Tab-separated table of C-alpha atoms in Angstrom:
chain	number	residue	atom	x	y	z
A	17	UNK	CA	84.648	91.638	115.226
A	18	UNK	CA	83.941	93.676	112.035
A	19	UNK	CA	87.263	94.745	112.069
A	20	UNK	CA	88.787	91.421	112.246
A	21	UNK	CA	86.916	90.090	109.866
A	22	UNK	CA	87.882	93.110	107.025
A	23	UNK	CA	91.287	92.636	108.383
A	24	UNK	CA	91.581	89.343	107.463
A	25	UNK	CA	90.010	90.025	104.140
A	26	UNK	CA	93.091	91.442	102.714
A	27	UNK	CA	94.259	87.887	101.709
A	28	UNK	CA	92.185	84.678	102.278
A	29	UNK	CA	92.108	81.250	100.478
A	30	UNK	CA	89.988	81.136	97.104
A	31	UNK	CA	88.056	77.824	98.143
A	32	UNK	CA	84.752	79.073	99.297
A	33	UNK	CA	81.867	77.134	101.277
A	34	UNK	CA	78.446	76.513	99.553
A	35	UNK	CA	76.998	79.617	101.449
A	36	UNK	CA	79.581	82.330	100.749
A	37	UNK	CA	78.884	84.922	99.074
A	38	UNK	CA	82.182	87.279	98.544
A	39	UNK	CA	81.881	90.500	96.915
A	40	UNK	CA	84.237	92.967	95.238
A	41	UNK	CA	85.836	95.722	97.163
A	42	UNK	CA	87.377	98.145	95.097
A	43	UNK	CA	90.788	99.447	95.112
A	44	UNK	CA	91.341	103.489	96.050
A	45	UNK	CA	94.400	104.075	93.313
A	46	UNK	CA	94.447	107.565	94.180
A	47	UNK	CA	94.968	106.386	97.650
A	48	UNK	CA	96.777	103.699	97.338
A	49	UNK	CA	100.758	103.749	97.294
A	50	UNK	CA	102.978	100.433	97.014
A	51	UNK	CA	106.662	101.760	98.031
A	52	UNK	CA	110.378	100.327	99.143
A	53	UNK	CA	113.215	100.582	100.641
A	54	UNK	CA	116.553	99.825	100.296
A	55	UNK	CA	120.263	100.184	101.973
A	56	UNK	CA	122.968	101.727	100.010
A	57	UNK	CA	126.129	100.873	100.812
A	58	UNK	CA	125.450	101.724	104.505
A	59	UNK	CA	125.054	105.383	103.746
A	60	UNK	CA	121.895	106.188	102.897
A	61	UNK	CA	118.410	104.381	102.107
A	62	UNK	CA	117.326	104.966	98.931
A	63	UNK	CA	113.621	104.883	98.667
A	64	UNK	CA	110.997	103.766	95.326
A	65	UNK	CA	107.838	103.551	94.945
A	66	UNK	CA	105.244	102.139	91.372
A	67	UNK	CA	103.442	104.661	89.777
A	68	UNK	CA	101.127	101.791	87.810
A	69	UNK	CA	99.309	98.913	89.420
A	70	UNK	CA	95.609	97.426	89.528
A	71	UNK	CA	94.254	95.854	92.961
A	72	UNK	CA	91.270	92.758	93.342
A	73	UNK	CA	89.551	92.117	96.417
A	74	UNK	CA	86.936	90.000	97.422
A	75	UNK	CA	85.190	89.791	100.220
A	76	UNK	CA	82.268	88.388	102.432
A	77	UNK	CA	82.432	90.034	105.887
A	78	UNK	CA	80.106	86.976	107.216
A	79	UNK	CA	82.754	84.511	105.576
A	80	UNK	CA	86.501	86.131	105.404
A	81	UNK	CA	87.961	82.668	104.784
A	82	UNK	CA	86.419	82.367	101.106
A	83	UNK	CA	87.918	86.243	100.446
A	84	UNK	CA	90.683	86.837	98.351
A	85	UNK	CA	93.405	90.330	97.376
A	86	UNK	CA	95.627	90.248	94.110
A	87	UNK	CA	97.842	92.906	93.156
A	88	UNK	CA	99.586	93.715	89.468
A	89	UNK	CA	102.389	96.123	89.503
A	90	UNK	CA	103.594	97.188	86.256
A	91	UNK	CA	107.753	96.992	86.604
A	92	UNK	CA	108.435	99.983	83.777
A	93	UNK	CA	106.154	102.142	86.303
A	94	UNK	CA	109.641	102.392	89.008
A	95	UNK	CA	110.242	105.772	90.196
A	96	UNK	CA	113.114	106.433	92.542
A	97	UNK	CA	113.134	110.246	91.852
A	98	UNK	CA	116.230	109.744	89.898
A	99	UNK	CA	116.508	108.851	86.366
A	100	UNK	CA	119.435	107.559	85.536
A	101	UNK	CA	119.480	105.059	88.497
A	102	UNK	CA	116.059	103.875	87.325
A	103	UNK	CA	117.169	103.436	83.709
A	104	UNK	CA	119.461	100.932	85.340
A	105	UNK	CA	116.994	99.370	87.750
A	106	UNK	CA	114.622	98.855	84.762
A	107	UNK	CA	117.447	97.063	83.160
A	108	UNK	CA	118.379	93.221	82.381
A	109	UNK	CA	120.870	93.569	85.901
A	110	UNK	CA	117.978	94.386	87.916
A	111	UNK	CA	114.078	93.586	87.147
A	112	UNK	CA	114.432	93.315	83.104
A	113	UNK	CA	111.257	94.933	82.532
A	114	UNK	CA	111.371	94.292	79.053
A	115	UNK	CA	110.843	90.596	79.469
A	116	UNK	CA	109.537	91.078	82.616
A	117	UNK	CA	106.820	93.718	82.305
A	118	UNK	CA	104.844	93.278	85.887
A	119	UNK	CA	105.516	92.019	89.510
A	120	UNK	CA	102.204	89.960	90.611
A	121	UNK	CA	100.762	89.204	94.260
A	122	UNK	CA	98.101	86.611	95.202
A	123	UNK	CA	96.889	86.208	98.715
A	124	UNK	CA	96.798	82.593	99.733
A	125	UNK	CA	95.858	82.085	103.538
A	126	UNK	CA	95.137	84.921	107.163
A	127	UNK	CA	96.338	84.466	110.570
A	128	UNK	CA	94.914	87.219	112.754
A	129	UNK	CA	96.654	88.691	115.153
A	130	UNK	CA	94.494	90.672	116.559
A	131	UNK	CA	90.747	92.604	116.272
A	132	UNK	CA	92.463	94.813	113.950
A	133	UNK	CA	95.886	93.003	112.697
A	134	UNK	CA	97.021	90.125	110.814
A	135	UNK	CA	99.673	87.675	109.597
A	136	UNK	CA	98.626	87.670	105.594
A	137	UNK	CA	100.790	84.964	103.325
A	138	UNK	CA	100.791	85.187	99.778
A	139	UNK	CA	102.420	84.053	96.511
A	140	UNK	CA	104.783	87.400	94.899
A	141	UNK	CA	106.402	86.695	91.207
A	142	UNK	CA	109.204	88.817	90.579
A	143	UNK	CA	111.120	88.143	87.352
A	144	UNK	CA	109.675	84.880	86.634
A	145	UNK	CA	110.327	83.865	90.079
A	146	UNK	CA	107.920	82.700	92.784
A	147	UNK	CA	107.878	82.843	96.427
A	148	UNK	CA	105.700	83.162	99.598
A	149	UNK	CA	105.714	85.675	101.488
A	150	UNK	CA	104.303	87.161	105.027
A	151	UNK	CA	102.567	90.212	104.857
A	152	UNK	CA	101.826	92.221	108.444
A	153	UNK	CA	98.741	93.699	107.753
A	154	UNK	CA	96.996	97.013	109.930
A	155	UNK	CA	93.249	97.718	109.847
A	156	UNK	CA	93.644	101.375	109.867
A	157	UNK	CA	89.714	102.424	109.731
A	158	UNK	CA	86.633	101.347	109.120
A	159	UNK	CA	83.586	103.334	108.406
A	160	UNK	CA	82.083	105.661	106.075
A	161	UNK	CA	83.949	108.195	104.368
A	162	UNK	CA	83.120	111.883	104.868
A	163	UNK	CA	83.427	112.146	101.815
A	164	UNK	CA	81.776	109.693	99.917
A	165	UNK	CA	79.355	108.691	102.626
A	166	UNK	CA	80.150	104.912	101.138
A	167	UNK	CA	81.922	102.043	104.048
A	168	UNK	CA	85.949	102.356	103.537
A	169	UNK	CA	88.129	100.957	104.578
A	170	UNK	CA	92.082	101.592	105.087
A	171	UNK	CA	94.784	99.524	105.404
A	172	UNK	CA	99.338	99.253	105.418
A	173	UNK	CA	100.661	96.642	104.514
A	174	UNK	CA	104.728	95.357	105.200
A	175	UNK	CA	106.835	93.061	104.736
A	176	UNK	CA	110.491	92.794	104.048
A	177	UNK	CA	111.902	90.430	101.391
A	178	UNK	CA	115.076	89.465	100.122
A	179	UNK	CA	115.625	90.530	96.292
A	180	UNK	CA	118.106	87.801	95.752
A	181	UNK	CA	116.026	85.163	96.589
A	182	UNK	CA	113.751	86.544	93.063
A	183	UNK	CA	117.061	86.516	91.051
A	184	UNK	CA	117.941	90.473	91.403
A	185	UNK	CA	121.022	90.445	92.640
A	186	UNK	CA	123.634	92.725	91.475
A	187	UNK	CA	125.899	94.541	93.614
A	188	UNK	CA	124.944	92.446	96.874
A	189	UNK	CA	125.908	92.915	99.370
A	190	UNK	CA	127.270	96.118	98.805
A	191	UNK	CA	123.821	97.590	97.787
A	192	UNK	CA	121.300	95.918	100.284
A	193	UNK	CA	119.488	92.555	99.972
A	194	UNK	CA	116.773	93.302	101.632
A	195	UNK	CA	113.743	95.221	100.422
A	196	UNK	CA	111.196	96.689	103.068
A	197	UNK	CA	107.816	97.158	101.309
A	198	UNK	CA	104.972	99.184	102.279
A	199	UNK	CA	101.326	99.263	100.692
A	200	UNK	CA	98.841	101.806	101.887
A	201	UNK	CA	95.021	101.848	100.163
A	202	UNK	CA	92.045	102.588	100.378
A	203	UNK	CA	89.062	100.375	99.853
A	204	UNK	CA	85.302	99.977	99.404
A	205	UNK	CA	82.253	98.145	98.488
A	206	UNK	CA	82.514	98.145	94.322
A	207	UNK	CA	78.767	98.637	93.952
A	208	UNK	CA	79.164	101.643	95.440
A	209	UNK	CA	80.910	102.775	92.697
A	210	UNK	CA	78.277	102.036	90.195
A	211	UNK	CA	75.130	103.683	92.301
């Protein structure tokens, strides 16, 4: 049941009942990597990842429904191990980082799926533009860390969404709609930190 319950942590409504008490869960950065995919042209799949982001959770164990997960990604932080085609990605045809400096993710509502799985929806902005999406979310452990000695938990996160429906989309279909994403991290109790 503890595992269901952090599972479904990872993105719960804000509204809280009168008893709840969620706390924050700090975000791992140095274990934490938010990475994509993408077709090109059918031969080959080119593959990113965001060097710069900040992570909020909160969380009540006793209460998962009042917890919450946000994520900030900072655009200009794109890395797909090649310059040149990031100069390009980073530009007005693509994400227009200069007017459109982060990509944003707030969890809105759970479905479990099972003791240690679960269906996460969520708003994501990317350039300005809105939309839900379904996150399948993987409790991969749960317990103290060796080498902290503090509870962690880990987690991986997918989903696959269309870029075109966030109004990037140059060169489809010829360079591939869809985008699989992938989140790994580490988390655990923020008071931890601070002991």
């Amino acid at each position: 049941m503890k595992k269901l319950l952090l599972a479904a942590a990872l993105s719960l409504p804000l509204a809280a009942p009168a008893l709840a008490a969620p706390a924050p869960w700090a975000i791992d950065n140095s274990h934490t990597a938010i990475t994509f995919t993408v077709d090109h042209l059918g031969y080959s799949t080119v593959h990113g990842f965001f060097r710069e982001f900040t992570g909020e959770l909160s969380l009540d164990p006793e209460a998962p429904e009042t917890s919450s997960v946000a994520f900030t990604i900072q655009t200009d932080s794109l890395d797909t191990l090649f310059a040149k085609r990031d100069e390009h990605l980073k530009s007005a045809d693509f994400l227009d980082v200069a007017n459109f400096p982060t990509i944003t993710f707030q969890s809105t509502k759970v479905e479990p799926v099972g003791d240690d799985s679960a269906k996460v929806i969520g708003d994501l902005t990317i350039k300005g533009v809105t939309k839900p999406v379904v996150l399948d979310v993987k409790l991969n452990k749960l317990e103290p860390s060796p080498m902290t000695k503090v509870e962690t938990a880990g987690f991986t996160a997918t989903t696959v969404i269309s870029r075109s429906d966030f109004g990037v989309s140059a060169f489809v279909p010829a360079v591939g709609d869809e985008l699989t994403v992938r989140i790994d991290t580490e988390t655990s109790p923020a008071a931890a930190a601070t002991e």
